PDB file of C-alpha atoms in Angstrom:
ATOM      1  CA  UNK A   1       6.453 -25.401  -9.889  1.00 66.00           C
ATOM      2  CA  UNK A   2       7.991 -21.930 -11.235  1.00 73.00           C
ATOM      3  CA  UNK A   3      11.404 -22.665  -9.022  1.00 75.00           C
ATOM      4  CA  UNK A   4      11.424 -26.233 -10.193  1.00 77.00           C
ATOM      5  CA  UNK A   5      11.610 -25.334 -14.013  1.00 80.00           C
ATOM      6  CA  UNK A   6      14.126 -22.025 -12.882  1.00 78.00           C
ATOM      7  CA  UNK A   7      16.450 -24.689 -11.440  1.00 79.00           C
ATOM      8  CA  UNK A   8      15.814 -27.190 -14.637  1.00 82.00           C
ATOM      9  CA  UNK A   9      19.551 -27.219 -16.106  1.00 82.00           C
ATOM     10  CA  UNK A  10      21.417 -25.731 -12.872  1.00 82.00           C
ATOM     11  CA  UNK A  11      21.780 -22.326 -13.811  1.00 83.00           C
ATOM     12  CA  UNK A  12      24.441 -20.331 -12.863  1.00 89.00           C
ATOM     13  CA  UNK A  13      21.975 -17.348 -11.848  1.00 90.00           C
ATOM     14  CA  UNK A  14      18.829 -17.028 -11.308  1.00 89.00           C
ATOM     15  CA  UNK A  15      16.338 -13.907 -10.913  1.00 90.00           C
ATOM     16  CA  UNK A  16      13.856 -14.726  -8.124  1.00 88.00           C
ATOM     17  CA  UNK A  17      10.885 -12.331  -7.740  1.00 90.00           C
ATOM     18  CA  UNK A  18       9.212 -12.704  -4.173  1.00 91.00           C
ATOM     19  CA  UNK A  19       9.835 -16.481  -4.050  1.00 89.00           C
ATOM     20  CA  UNK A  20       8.554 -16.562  -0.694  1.00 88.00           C
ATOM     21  CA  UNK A  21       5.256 -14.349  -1.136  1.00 88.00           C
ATOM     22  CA  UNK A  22       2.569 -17.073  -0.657  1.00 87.00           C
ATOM     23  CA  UNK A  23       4.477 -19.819   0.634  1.00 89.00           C
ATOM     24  CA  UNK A  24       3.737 -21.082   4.812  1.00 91.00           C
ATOM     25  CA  UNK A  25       7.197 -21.348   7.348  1.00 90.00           C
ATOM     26  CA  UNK A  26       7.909 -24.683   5.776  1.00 92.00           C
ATOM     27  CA  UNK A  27       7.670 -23.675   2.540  1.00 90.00           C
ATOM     28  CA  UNK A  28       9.966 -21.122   3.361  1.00 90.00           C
ATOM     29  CA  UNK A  29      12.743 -23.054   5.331  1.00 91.00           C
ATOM     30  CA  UNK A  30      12.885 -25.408   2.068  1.00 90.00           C
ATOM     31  CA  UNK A  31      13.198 -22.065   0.175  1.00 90.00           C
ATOM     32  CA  UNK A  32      15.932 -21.153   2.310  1.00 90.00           C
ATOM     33  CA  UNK A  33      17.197 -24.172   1.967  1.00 91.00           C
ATOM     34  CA  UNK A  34      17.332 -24.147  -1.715  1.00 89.00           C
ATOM     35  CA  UNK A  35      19.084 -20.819  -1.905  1.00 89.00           C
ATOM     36  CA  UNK A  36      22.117 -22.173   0.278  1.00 89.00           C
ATOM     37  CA  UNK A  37      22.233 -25.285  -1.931  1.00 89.00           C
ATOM     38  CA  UNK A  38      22.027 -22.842  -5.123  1.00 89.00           C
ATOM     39  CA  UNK A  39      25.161 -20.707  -3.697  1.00 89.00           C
ATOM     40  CA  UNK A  40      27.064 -23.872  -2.729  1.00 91.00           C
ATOM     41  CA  UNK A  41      26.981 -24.915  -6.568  1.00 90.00           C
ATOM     42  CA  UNK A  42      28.411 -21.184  -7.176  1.00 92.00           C
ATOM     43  CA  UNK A  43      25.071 -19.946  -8.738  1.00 91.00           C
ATOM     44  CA  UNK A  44      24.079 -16.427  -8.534  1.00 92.00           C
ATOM     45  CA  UNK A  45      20.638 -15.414  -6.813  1.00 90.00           C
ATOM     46  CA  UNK A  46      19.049 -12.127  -7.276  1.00 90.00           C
ATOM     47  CA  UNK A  47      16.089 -12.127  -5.161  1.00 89.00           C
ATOM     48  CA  UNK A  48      13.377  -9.460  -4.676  1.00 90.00           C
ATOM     49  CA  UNK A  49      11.149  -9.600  -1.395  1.00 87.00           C
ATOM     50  CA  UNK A  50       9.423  -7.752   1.118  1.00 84.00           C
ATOM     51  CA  UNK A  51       9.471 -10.598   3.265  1.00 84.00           C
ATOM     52  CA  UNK A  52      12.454  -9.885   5.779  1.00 82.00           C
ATOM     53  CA  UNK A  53      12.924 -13.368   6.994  1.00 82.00           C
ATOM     54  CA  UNK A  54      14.548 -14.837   2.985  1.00 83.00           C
ATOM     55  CA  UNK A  55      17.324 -12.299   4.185  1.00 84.00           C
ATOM     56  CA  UNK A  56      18.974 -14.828   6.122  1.00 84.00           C
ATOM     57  CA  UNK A  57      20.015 -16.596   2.887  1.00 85.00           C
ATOM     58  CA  UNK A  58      21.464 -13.664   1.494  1.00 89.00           C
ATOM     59  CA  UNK A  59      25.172 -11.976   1.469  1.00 90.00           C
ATOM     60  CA  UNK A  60      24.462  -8.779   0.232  1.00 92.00           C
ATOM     61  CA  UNK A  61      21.256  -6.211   0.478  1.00 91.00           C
ATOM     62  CA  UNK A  62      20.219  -3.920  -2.265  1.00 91.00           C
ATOM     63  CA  UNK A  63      17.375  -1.509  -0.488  1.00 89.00           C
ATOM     64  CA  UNK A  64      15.073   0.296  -3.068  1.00 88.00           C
ATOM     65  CA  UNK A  65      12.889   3.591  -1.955  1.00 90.00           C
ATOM     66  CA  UNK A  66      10.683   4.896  -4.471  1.00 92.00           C
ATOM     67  CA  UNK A  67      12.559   3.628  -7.179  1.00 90.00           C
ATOM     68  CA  UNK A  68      15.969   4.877  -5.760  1.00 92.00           C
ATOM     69  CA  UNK A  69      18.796   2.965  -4.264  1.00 92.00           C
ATOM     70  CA  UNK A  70      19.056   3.710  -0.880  1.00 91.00           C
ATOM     71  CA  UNK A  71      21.811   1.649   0.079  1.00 90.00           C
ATOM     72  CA  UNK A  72      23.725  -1.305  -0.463  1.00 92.00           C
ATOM     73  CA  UNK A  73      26.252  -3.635   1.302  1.00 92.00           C
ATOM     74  CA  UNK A  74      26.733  -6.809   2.713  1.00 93.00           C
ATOM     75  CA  UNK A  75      23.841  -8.200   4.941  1.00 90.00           C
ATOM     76  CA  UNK A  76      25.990  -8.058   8.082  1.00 89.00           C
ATOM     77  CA  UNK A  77      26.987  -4.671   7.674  1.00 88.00           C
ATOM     78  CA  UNK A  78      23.328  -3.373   7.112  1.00 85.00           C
ATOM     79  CA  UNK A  79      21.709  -5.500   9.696  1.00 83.00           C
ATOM     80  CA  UNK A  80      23.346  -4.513  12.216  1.00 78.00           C
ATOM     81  CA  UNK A  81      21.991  -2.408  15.142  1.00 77.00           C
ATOM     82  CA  UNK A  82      22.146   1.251  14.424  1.00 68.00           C
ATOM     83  CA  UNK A  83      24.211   2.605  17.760  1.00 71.00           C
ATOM     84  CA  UNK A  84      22.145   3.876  20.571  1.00 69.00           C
ATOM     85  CA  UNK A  85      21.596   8.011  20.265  1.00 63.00           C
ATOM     86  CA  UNK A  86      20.831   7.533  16.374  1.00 60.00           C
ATOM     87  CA  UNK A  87      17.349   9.091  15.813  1.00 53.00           C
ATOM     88  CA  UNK A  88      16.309   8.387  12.135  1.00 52.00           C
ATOM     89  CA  UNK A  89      15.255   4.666  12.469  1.00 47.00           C
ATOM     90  CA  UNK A  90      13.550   5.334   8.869  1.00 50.00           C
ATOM     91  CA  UNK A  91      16.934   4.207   6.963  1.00 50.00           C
ATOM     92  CA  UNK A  92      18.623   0.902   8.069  1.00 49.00           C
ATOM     93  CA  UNK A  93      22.153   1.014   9.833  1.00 50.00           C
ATOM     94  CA  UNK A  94      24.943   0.563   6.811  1.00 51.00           C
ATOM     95  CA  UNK A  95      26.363   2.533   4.193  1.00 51.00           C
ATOM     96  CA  UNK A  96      24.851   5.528   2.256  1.00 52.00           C
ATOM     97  CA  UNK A  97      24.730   5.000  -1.763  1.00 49.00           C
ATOM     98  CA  UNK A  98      27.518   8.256  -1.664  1.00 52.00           C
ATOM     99  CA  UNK A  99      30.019   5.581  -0.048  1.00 51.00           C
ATOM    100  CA  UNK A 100      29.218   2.976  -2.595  1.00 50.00           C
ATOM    101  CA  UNK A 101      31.260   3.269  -5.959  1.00 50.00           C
ATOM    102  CA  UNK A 102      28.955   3.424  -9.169  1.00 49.00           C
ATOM    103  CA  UNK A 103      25.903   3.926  -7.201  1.00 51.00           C
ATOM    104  CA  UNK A 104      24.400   7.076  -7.772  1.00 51.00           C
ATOM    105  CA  UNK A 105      20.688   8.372  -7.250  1.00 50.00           C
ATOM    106  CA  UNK A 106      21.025  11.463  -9.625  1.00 50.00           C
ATOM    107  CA  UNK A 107      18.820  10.710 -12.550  1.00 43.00           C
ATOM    108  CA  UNK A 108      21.262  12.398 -15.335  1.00 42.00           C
ATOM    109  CA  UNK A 109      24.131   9.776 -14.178  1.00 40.00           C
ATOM    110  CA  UNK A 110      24.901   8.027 -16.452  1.00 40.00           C
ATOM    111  CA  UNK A 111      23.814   4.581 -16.777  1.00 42.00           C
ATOM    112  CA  UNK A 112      25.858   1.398 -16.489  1.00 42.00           C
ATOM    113  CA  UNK A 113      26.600  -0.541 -19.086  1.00 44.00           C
ATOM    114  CA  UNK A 114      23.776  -3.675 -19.453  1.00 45.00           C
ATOM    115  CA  UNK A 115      21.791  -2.140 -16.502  1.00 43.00           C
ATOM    116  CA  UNK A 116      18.566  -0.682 -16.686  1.00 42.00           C
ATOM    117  CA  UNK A 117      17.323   1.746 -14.216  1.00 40.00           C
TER     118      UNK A 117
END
């Protein structure tokens, strides 16, 4: 009922906080399904989960640890299988926060404008 009155109007983005925590496989395929139909209209989808399987509908990853961005980067990039010979499994193939512009995990950066850390 929460997604049907966050869709009410067609927004052009929308803040999603683990949509798919209590919902079944179908429940999340229609989910899914919703997202694609959301980016299709040229809305913008923030989601937060620890669910792994709502990151099929996504384009980009934004991975949090203790508080601190870790890394971030299209899904493809980040998904994909760390080469063979790479020992810390702990930290997902993709790139570091130090190769991502205006992404820094020193806490006297400076914030950006409009975001809140």
């Amino acid at each position: 009922m929460a997604l049907a009155r966050a869709l009410f109007g067609a927004p052009k983005i929308l803040f999603l906080d683990e949509p798919n925590a209590h919902l079944d496989a179908s429940g999340e395929t229609r989910l899914m399904a919703t997202l694609r139909t959301l980016k299709e209209a040229g809305a913008t989808v923030v989601v937060s989960t620890h669910r792994t399987g709502l990151l099929q509908a996504v384009d980009k990853i934004l991975l949090l640890r203790d508080g601190k961005v870790q890394m971030f980067g299209p899904k493809d990039e980040l998904t994909r299988p760390r080469p063979a010979g790479v020992e810390d499994a702990s930290v997902p193939s993709g790139r570091q926060t130090e190769d991502v512009p205006g992404i820094s995990n020193d806490s006297d950066a400076p914030k950006a404008e409009g975001v809140q850390q």
